XYZ file of N, CA, C and O in Angstrom:
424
model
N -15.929 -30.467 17.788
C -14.526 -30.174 17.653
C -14.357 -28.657 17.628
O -14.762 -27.841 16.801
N -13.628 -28.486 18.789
C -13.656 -26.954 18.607
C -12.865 -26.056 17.026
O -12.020 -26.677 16.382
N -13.272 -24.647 16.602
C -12.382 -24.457 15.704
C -10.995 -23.944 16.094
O -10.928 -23.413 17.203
N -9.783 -24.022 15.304
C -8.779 -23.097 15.282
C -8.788 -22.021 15.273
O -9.288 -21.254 14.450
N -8.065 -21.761 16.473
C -8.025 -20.363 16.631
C -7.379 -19.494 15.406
O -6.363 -19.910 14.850
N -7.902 -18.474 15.071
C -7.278 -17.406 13.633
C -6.098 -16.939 13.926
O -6.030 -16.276 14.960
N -4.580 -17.185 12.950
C -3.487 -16.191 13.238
C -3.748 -15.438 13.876
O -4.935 -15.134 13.999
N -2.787 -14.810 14.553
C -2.965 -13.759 15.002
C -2.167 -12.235 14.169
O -0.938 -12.208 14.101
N -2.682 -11.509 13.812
C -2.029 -9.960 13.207
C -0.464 -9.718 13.884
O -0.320 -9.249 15.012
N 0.358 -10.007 13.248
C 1.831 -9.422 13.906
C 1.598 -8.251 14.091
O 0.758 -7.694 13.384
N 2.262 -7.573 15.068
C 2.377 -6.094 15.981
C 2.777 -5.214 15.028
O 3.835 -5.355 14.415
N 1.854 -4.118 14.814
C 2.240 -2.816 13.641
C 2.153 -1.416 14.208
O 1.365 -0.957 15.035
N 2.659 -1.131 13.882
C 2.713 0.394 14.404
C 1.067 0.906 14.400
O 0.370 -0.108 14.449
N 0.287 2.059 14.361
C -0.776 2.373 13.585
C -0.311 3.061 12.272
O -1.093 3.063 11.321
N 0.806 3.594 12.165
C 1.119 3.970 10.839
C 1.085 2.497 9.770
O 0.604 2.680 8.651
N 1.385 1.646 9.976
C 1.751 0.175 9.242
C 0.421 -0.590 8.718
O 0.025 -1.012 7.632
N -0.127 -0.546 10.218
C -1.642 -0.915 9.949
C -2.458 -0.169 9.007
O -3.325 -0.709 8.319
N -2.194 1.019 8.975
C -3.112 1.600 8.146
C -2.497 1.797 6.544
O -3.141 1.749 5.496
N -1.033 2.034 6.731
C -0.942 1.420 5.354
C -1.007 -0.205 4.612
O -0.968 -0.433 3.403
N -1.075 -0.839 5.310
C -1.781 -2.198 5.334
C -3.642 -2.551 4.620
O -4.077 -3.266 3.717
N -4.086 -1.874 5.335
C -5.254 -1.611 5.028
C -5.281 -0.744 3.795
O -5.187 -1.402 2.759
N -5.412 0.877 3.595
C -5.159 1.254 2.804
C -4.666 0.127 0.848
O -5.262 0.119 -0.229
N -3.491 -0.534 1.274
C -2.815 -1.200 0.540
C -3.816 -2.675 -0.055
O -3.722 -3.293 -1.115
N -4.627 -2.849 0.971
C -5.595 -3.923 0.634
C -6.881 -3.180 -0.265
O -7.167 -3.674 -1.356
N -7.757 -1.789 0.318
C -8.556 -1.568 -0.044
C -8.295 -1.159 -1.497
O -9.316 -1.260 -2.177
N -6.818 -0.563 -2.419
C -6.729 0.072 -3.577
C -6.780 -1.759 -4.327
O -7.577 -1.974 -5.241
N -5.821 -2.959 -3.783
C -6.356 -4.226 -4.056
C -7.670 -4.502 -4.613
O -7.866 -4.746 -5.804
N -8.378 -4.465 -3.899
C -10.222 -4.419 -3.671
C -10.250 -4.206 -5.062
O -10.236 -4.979 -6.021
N -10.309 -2.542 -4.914
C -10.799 -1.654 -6.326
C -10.518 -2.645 -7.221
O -11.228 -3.564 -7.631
N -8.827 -2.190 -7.599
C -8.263 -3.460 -8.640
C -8.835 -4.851 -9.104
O -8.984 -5.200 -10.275
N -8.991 -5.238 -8.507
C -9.850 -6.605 -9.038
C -10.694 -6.310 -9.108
O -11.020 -6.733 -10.217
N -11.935 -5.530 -8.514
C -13.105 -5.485 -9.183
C -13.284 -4.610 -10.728
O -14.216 -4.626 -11.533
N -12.251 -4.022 -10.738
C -11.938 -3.088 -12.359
C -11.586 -4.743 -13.497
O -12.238 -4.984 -14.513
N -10.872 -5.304 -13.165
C -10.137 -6.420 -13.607
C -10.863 -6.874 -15.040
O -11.330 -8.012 -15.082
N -10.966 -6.053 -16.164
C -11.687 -6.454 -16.851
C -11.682 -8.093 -17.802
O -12.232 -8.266 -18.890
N -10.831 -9.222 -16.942
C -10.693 -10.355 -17.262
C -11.700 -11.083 -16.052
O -11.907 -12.293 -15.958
N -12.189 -10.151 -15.280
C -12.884 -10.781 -14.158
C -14.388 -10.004 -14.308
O -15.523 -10.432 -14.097
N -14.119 -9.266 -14.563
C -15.083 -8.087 -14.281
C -16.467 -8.183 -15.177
O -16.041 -8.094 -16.328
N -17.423 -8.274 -15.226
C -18.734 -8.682 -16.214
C -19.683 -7.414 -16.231
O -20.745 -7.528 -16.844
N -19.485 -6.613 -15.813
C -20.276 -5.239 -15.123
C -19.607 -4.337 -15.595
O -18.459 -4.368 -15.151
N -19.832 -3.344 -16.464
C -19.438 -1.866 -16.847
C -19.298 -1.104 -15.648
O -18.364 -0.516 -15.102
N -20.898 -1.349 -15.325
C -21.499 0.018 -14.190
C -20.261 0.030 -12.633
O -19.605 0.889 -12.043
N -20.564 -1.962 -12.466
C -19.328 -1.814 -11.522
C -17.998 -1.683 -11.574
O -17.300 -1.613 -10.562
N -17.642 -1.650 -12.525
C -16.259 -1.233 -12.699
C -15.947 0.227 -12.995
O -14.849 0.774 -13.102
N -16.960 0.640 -13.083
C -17.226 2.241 -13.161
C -17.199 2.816 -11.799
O -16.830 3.981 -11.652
N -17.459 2.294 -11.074
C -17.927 2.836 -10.097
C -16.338 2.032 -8.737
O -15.888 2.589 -7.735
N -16.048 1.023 -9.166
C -14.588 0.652 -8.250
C -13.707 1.608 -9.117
O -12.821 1.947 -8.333
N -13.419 2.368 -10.589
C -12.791 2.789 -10.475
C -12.523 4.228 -10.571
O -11.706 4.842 -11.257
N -13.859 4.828 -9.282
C -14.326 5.950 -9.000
C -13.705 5.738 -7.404
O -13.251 6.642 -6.704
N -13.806 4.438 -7.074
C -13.319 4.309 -5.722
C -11.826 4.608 -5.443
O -11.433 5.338 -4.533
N -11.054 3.970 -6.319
C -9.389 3.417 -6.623
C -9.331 5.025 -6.200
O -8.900 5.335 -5.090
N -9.661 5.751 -6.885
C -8.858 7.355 -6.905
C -8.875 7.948 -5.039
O -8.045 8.481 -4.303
N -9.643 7.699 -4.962
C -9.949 7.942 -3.449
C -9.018 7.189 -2.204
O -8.482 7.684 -1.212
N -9.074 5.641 -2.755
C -8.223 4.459 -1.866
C -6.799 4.757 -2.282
O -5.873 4.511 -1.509
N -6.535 5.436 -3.838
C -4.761 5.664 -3.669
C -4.521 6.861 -2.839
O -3.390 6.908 -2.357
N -5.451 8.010 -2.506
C -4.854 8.735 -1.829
C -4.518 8.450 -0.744
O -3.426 8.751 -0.263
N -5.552 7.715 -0.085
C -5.259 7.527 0.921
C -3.856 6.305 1.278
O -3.052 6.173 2.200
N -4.075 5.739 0.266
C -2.507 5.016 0.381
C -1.497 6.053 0.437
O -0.680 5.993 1.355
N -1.435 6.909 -0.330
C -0.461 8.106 -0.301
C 0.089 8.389 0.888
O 1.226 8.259 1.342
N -1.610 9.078 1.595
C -1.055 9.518 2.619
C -0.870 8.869 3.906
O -0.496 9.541 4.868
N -1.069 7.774 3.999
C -0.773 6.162 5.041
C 1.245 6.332 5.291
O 2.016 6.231 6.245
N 1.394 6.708 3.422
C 3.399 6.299 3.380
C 3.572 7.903 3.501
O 4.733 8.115 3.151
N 3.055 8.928 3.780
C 3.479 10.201 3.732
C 3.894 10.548 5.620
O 4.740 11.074 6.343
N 2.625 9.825 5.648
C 3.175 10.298 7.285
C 4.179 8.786 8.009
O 4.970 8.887 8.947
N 3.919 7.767 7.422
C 5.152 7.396 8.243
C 6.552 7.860 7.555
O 7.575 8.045 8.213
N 6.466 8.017 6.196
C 8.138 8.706 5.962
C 8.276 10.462 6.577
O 9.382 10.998 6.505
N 7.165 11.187 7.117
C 7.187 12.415 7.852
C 8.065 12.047 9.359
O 9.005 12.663 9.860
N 7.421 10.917 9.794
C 7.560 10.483 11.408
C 8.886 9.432 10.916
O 8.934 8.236 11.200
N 9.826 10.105 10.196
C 10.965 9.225 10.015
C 10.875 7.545 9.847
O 11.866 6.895 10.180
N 10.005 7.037 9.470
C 9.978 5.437 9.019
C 10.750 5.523 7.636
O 10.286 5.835 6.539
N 11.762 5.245 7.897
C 11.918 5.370 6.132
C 12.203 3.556 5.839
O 12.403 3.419 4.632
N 12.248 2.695 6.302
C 12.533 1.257 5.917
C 10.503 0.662 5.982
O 9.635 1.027 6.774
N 10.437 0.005 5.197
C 9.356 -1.203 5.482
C 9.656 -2.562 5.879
O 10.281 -3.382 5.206
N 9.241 -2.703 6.837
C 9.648 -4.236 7.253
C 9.069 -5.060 6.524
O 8.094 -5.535 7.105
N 9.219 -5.454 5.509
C 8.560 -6.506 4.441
C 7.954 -7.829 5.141
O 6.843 -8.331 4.970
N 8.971 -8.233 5.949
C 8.851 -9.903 6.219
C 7.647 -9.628 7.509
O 6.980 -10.639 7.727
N 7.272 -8.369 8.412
C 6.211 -8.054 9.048
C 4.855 -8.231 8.226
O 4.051 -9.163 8.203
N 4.892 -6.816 7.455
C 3.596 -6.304 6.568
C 3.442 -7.943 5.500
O 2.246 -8.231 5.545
N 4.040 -8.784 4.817
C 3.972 -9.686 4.471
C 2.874 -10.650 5.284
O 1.851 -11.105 4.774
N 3.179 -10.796 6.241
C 2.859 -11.807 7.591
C 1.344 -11.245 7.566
O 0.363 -11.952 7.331
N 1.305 -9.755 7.867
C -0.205 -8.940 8.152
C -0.522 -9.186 7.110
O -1.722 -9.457 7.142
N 0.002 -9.284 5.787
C -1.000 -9.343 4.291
C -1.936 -10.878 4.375
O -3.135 -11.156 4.360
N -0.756 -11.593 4.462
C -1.239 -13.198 4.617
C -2.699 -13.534 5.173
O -3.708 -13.964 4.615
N -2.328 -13.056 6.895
C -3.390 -12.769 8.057
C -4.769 -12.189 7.110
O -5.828 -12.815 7.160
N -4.669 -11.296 6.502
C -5.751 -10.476 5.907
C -6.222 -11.065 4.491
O -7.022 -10.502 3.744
N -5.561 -12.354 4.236
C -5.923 -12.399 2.990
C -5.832 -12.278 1.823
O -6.548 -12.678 0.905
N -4.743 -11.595 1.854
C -4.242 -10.608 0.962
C -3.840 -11.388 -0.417
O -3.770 -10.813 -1.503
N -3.577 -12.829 -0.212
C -2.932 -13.247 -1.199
C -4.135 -13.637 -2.230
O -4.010 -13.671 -3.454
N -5.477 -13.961 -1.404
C -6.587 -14.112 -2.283
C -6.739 -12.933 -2.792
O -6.711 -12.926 -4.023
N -6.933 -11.646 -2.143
C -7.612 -10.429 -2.726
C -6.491 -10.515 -4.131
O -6.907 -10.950 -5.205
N -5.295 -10.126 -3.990
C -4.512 -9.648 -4.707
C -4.620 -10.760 -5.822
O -4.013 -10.367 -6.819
N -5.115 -11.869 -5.988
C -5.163 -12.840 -7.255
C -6.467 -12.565 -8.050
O -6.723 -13.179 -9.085
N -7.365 -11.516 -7.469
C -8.310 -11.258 -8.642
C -7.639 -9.741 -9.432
O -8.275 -9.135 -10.293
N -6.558 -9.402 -9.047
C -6.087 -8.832 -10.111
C -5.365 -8.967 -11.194
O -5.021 -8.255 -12.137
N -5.174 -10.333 -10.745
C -4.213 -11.330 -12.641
C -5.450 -11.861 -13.233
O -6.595 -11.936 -12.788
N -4.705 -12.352 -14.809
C -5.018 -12.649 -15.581
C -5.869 -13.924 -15.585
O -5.683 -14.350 -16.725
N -6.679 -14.761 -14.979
C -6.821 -15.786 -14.812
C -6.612 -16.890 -15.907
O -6.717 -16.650 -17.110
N -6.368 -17.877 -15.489
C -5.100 -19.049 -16.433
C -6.431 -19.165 -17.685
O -7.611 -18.822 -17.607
N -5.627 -19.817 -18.852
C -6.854 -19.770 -19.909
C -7.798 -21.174 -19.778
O -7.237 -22.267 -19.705
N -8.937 -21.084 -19.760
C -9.818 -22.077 -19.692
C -9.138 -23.493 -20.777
O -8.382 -23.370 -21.739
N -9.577 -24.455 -20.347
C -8.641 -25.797 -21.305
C -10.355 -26.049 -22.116
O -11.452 -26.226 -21.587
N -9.898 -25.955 -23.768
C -10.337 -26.324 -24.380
C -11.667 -27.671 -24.403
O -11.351 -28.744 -23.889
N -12.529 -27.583 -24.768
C -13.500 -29.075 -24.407
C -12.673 -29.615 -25.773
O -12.030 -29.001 -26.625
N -13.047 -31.342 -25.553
C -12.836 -32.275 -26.327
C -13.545 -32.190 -27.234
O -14.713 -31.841 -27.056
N -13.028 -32.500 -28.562
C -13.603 -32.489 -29.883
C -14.963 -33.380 -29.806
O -14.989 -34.334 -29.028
N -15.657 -33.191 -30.301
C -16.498 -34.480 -30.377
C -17.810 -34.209 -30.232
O -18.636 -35.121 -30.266
C-alpha cells in the first residue's frame, strides 16, 4: 500500500519561512528547558544557552520583514506551515503536563 503523500508547506515568502523556523527552533529550546519535562540539569543548561541565540534570531527573522514593509502576519498561512512542521507537538512539550492519576489504594 503505497504511503500518503505529506501536506504540502503553504507558499511563504523567505522572510515567513524563516520566521517560521526561527519560531519553531526558540520552541525546541523551550521544551527542552521545561523543567516539568526536563530530567537533566546539564541539558537544560545548555538549551538554555541555545534559546538566547534562537531568540535573536527570531528577532531578526520579524526585523527584516517589518524593514521590507510586512507589517500584517497572515496567521491562518504561518498556522497551516506550523501544523505541516509539527509544531503543535513541539509546542506541547512546553506545558505543564496533565497530573499523573493517582494508583488505587490497596
Amino acid at each position: 500500500m503505497p504511503r500518503p503523500e505529506p501536506t504540502p508547506l503553504p507558499a511563504l515568502t523567505r522572510a515567513e519561512g524563516e520566521l517560521i523556523d526561527c519560531y519553531l527552533d526558540v520552541v525546541d529550546q523551550l521544551g527542552r528547558i521545561n523543567p516539568a519535562r526536563c530530567t537533566d540539569t546539564y541539558a537544560a543548561l545548555r538549551a538554555a544557552q541555545a534559546l538566547a541565540a534562537r531568540a535573536v534570531a527570531l528577532r531578526e527573522a520579524l526585523t527584516v520583514m517589518h524593514v521590507r514593509g510586512e507589517s500584517r502576519l497572515h496567521e491562518a498561512t504561518l498556522a497551516r506551515a506550523l501544523r505541516v512542521l509539527d509544531g503543535e507537538r513541539r509546542a506541547a512539550r512546553v506545558t505543564v503536563p496533565p497530573e499523573a492519576a493517582a494508583p488505587p489504594p490497596g
